[in-house]
mmCIF file of C-alpha atoms and ligand atoms in Angstrom:
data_model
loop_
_atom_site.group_PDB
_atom_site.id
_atom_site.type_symbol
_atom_site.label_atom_id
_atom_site.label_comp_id
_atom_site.label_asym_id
_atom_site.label_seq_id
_atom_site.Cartn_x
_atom_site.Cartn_y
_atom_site.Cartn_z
ATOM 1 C CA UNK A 1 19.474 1.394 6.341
ATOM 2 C CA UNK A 2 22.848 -0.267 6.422
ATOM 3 C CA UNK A 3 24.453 -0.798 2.644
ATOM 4 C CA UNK A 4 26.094 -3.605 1.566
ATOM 5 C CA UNK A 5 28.639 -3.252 -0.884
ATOM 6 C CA UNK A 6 27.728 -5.084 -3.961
ATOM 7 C CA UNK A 7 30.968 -4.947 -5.986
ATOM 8 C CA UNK A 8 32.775 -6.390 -3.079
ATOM 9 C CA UNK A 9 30.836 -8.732 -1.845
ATOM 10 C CA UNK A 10 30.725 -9.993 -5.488
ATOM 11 C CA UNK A 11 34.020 -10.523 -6.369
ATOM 12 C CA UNK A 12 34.628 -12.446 -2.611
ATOM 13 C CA UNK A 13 31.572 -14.461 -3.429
ATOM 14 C CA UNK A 14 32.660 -15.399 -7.225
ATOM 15 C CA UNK A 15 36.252 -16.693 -6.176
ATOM 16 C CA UNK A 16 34.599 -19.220 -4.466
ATOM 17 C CA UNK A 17 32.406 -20.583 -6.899
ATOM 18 C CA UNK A 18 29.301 -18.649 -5.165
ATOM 19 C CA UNK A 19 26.760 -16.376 -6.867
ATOM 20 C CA UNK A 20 25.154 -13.361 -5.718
ATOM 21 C CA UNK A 21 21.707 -12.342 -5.210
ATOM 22 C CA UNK A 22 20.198 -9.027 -4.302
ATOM 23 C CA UNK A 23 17.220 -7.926 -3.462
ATOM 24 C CA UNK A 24 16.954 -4.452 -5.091
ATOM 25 C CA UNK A 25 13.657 -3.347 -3.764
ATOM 26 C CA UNK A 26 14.375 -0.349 -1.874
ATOM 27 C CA UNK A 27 16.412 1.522 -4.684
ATOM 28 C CA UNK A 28 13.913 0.359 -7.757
ATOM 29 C CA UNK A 29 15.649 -0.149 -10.679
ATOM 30 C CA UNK A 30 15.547 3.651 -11.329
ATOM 31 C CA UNK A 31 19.064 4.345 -8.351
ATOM 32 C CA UNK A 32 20.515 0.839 -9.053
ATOM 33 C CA UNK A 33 21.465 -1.958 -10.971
ATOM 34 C CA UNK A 34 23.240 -4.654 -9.239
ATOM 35 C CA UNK A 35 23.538 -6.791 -12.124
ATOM 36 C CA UNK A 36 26.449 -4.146 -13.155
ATOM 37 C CA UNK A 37 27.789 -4.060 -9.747
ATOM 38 C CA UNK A 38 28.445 -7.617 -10.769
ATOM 39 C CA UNK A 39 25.708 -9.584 -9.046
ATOM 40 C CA UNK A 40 24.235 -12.733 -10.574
ATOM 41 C CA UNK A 41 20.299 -12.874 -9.862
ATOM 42 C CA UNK A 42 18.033 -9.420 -9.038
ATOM 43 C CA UNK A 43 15.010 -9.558 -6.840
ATOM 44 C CA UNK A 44 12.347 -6.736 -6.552
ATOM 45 C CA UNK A 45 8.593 -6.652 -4.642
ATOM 46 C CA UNK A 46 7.059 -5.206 -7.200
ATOM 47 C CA UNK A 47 4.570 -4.655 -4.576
ATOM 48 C CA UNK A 48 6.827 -1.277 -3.984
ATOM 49 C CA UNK A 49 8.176 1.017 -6.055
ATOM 50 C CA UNK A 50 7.481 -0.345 -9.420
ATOM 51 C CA UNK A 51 4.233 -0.666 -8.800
ATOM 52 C CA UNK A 52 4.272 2.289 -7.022
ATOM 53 C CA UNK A 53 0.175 2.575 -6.102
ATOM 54 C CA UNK A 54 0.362 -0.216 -3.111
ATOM 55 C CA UNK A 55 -2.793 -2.037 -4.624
ATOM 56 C CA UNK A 56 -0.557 -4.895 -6.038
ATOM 57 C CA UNK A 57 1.007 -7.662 -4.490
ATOM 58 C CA UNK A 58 3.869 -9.436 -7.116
ATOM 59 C CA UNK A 59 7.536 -10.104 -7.418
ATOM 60 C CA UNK A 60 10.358 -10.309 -10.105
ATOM 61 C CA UNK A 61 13.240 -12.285 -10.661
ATOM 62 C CA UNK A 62 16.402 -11.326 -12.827
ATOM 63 C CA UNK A 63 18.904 -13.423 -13.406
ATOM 64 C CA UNK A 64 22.044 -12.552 -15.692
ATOM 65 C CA UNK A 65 22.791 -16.414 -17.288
ATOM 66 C CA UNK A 66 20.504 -18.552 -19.334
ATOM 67 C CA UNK A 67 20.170 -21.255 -16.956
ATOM 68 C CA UNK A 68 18.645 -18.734 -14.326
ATOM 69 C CA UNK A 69 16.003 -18.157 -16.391
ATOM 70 C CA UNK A 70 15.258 -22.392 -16.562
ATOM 71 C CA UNK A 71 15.397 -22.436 -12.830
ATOM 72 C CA UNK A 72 13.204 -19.611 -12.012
ATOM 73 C CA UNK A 73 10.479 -21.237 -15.036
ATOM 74 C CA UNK A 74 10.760 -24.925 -13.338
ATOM 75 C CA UNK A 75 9.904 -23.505 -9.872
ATOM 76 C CA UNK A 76 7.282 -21.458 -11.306
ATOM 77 C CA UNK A 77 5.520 -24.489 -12.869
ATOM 78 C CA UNK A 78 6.288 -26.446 -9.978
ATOM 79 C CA UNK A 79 5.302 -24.272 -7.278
ATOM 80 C CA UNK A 80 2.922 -22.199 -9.123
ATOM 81 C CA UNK A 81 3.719 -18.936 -8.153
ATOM 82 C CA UNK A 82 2.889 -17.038 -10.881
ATOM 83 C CA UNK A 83 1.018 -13.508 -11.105
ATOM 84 C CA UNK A 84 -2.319 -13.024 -12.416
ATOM 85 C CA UNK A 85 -3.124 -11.238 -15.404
ATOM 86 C CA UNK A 86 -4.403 -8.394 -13.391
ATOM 87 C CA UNK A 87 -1.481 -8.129 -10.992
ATOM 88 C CA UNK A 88 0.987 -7.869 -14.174
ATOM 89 C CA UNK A 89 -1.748 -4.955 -15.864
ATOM 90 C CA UNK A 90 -1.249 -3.321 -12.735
ATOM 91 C CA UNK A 91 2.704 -3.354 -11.616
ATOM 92 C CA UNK A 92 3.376 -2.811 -16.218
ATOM 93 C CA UNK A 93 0.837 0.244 -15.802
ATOM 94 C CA UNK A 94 2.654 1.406 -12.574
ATOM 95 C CA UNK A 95 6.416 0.948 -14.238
ATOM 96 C CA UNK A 96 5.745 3.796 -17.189
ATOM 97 C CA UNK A 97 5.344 6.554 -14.163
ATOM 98 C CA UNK A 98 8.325 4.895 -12.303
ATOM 99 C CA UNK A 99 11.105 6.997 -13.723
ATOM 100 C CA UNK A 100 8.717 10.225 -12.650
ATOM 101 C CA UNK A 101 7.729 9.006 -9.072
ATOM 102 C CA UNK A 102 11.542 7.820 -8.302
ATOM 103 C CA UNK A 103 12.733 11.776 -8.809
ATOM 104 C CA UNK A 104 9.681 12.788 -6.255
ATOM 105 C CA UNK A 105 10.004 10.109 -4.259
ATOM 106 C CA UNK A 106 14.020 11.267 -4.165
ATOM 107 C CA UNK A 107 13.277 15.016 -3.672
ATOM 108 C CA UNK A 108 11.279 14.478 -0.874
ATOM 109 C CA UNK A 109 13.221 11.603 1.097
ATOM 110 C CA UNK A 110 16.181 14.616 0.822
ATOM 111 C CA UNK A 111 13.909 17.205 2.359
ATOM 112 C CA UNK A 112 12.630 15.617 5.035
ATOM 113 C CA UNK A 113 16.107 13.658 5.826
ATOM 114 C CA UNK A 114 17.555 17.349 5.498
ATOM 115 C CA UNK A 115 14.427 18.752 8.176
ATOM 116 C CA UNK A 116 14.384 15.448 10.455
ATOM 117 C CA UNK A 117 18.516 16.203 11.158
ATOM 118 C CA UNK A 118 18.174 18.911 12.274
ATOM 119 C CA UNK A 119 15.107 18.168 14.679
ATOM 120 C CA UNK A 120 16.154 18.190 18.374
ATOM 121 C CA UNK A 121 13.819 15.393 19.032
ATOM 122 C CA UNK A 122 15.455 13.062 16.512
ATOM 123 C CA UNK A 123 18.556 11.087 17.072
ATOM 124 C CA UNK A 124 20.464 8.712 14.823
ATOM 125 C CA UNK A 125 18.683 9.603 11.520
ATOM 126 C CA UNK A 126 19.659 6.856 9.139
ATOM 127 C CA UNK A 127 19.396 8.378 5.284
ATOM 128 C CA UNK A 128 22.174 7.044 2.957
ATOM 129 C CA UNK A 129 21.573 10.787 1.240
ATOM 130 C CA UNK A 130 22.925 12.430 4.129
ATOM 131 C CA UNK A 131 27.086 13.257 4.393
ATOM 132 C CA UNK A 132 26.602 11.944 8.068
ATOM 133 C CA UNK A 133 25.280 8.373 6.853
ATOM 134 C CA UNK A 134 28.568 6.165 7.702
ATOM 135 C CA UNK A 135 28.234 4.632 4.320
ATOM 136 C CA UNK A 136 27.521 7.679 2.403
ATOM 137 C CA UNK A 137 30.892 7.215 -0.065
ATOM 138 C CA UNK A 138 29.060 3.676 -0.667
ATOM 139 C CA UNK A 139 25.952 5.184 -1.340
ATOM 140 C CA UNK A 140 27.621 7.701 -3.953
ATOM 141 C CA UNK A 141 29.486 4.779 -5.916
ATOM 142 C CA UNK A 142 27.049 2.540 -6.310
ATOM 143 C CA UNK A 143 23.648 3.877 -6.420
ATOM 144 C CA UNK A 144 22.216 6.314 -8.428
ATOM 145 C CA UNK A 145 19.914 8.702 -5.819
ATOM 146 C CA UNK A 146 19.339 7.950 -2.167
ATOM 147 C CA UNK A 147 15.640 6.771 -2.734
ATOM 148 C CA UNK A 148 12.890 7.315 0.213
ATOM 149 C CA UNK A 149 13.379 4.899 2.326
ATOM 150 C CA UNK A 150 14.844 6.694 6.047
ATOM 151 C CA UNK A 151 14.493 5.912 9.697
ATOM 152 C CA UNK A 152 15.149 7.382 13.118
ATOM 153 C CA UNK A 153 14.862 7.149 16.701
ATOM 154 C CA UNK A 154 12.688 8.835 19.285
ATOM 155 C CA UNK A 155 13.424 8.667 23.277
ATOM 156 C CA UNK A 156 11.130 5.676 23.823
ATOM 157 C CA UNK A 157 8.330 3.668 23.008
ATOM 158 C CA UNK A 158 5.926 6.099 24.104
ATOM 159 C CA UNK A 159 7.090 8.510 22.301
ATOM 160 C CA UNK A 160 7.116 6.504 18.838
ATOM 161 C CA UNK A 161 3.387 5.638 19.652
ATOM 162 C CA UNK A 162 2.394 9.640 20.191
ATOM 163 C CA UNK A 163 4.173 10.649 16.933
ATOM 164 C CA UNK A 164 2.409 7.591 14.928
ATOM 165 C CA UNK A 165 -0.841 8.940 16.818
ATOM 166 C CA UNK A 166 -0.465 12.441 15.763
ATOM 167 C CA UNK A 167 0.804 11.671 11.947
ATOM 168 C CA UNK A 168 -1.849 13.110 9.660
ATOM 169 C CA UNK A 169 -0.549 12.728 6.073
ATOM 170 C CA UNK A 170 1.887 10.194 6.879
ATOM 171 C CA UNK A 171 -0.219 6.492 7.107
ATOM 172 C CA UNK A 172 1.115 4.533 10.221
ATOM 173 C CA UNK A 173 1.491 1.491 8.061
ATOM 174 C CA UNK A 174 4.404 -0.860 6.660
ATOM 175 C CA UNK A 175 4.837 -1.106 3.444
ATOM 176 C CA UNK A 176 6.534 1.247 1.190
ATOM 177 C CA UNK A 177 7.003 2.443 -2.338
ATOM 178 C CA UNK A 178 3.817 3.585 -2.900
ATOM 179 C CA UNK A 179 3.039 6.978 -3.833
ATOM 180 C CA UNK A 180 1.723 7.928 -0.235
ATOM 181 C CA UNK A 181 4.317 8.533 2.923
ATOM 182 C CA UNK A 182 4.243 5.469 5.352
ATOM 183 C CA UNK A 183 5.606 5.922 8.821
ATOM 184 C CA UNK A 184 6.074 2.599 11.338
ATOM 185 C CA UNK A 185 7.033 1.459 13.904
ATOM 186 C CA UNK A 186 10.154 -0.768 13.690
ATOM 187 C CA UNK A 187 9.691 -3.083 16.673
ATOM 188 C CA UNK A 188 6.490 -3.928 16.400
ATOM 189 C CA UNK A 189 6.119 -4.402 12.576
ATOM 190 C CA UNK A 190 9.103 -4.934 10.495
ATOM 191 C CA UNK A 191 11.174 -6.523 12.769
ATOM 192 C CA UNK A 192 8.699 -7.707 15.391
ATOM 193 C CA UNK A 193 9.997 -11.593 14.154
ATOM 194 C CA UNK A 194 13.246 -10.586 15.211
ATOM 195 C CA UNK A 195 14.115 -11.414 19.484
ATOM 196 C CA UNK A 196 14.520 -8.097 21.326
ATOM 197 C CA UNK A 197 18.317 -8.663 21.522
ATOM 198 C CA UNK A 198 18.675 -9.300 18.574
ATOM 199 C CA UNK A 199 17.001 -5.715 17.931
ATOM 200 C CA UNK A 200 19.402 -4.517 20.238
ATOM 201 C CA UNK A 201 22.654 -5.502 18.350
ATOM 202 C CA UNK A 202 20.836 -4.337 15.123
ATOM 203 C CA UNK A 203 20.083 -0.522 16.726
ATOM 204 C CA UNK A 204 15.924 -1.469 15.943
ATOM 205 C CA UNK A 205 15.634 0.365 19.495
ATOM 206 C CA UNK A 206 11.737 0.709 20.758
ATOM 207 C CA UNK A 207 11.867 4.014 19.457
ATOM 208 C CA UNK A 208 12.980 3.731 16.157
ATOM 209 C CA UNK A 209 9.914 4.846 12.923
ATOM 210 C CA UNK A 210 10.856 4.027 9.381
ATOM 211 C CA UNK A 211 8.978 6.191 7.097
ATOM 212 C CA UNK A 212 8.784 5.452 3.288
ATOM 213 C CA UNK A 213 8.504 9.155 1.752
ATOM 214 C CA UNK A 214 5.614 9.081 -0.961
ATOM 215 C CA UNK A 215 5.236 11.978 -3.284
ATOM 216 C CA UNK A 216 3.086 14.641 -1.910
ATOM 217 C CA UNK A 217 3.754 18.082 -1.475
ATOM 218 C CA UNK A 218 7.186 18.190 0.394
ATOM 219 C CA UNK A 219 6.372 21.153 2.498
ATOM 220 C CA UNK A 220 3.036 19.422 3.710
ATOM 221 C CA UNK A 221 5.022 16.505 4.237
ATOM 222 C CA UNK A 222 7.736 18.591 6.533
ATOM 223 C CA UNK A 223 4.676 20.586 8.132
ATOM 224 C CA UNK A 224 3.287 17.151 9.352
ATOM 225 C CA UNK A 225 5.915 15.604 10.538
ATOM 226 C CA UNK A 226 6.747 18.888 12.734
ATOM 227 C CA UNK A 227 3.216 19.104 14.254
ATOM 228 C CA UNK A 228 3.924 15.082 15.170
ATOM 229 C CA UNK A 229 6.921 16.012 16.650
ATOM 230 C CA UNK A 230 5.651 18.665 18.729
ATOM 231 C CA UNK A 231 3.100 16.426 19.918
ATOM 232 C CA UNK A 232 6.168 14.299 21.298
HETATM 233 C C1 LIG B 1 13.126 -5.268 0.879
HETATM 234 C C2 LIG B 1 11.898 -6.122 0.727
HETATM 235 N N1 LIG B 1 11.938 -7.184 -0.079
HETATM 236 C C3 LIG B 1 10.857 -7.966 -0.249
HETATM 237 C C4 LIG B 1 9.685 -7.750 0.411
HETATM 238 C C5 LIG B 1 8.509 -8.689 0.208
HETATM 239 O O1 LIG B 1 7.569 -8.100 -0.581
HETATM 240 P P1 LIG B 1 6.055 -8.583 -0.817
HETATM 241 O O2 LIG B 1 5.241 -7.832 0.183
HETATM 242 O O3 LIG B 1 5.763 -8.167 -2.203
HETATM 243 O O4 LIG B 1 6.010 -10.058 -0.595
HETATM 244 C C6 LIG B 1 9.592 -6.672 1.262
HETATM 245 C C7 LIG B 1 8.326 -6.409 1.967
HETATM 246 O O5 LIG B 1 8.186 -5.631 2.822
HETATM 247 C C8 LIG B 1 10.724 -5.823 1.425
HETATM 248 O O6 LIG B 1 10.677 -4.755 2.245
#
């Protein structure tokens, strides 16, 4: 949950003859467009939110020059990854409900950012929505909604493992940008490749749950997460 800022890093990376990519898959291209921001090449799992059902497993490439486009086609016939007919039905199918998922998917991250901040349980909440998010001004200028993507910490690994335990609408699972609410644990799933100091200096303490905020009812959403918390 820590921004980078695309404009700046940009401009620093084209003075010296270097082009940047981004991989846009958290915001969707619903809250951003990096190509604007004045990156050179896009990436998005469209495993996430443009599918938006988690039952398809692809990827995009955009790049902003013509010769992008010859690069990306020559490793594509050399390498052969290419998506099958079914995978591109499914993420084209998911894209015409993006637009209408994103604004759930943004309405709820708010609310439960909004309840978990106030929970005396939680500490260092980490929402780019939120005033309190260090990069928040970053967040405002370059994206267009906060998405659904949030983490937090919890006193301890024990702790982590009774909320994921008592979770009930929320999946203890690790993907995200699929219409159901993920929660997971950071340590032992996203960044379990990463050495435990290296955790350390990035904050990914043992207590620390990401959740990916789907689009169910909000207040079912809240309600679950409470009755997790309680169970703390
Ligand atoms: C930000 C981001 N980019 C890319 C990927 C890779 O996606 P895929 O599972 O479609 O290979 C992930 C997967 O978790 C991700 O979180």
């Amino acid at each position: 949950m820590v921004l980078s800022d695309i404009a700046a890093i940009s401009e620093i990376a084209h003075a010296r003859g270097a082009e940047v990519s981004v991989d846009n898959t958290f915001m969707s291209p619903a809250l951003q467009s990096p190509l604007a921001l004045g990156a050179d090449i896009v990436m998005h799992s469209t495993t996430k939110y443009l599918n938006g059902h988690s039952d398809g497993i692809g990827g995009a490439l955009i790049g902003s020059k013509p010769e992008h486009k010859d690069r990306f086609l020559l490793v594509q016939k050399a390498s052969g990854g290419v998506l099958s007919p079914f995978e591109c039905y499914l993420a084209l199918r998911g894209i015409k409900t993006m637009p209408l998922r994103i604004k759930q998917h943004e309405e709820n991250g708010r609310a439960v950012a909004e309840f978990l901040s106030s929970h005396p349980k939680v500490s260092k909440l980490a929402y780019p929505g939120l005033a309190s998010h260090p990069q928040y001004e970053l967040a405002v200028r370059q994206q267009k909604g906060f998405g659904s993507m949030l983490s937090f910490e919890l006193a301890s690994r024990e702790e982590a493992a009774r909320f994921l335990a008592g979770i009930k609408i929320f999946l203890n699972a690790e993907s995200l940008g699929g219409v159901e609410s993920l929660a997971s644990h950071s340590a032992t799933t996203t960044h379990a490749s990463v050495s435990a100091e290296t955790r350390a200096q990035m904050g990914i303490t043992e207590g620390r749950i990401r959740l990916s905020v789907g689009i169910e009812d909000k207040e079912d959403l809240i309600a679950d997460l409470d009755q997790a918390l309680a169970a703390v």
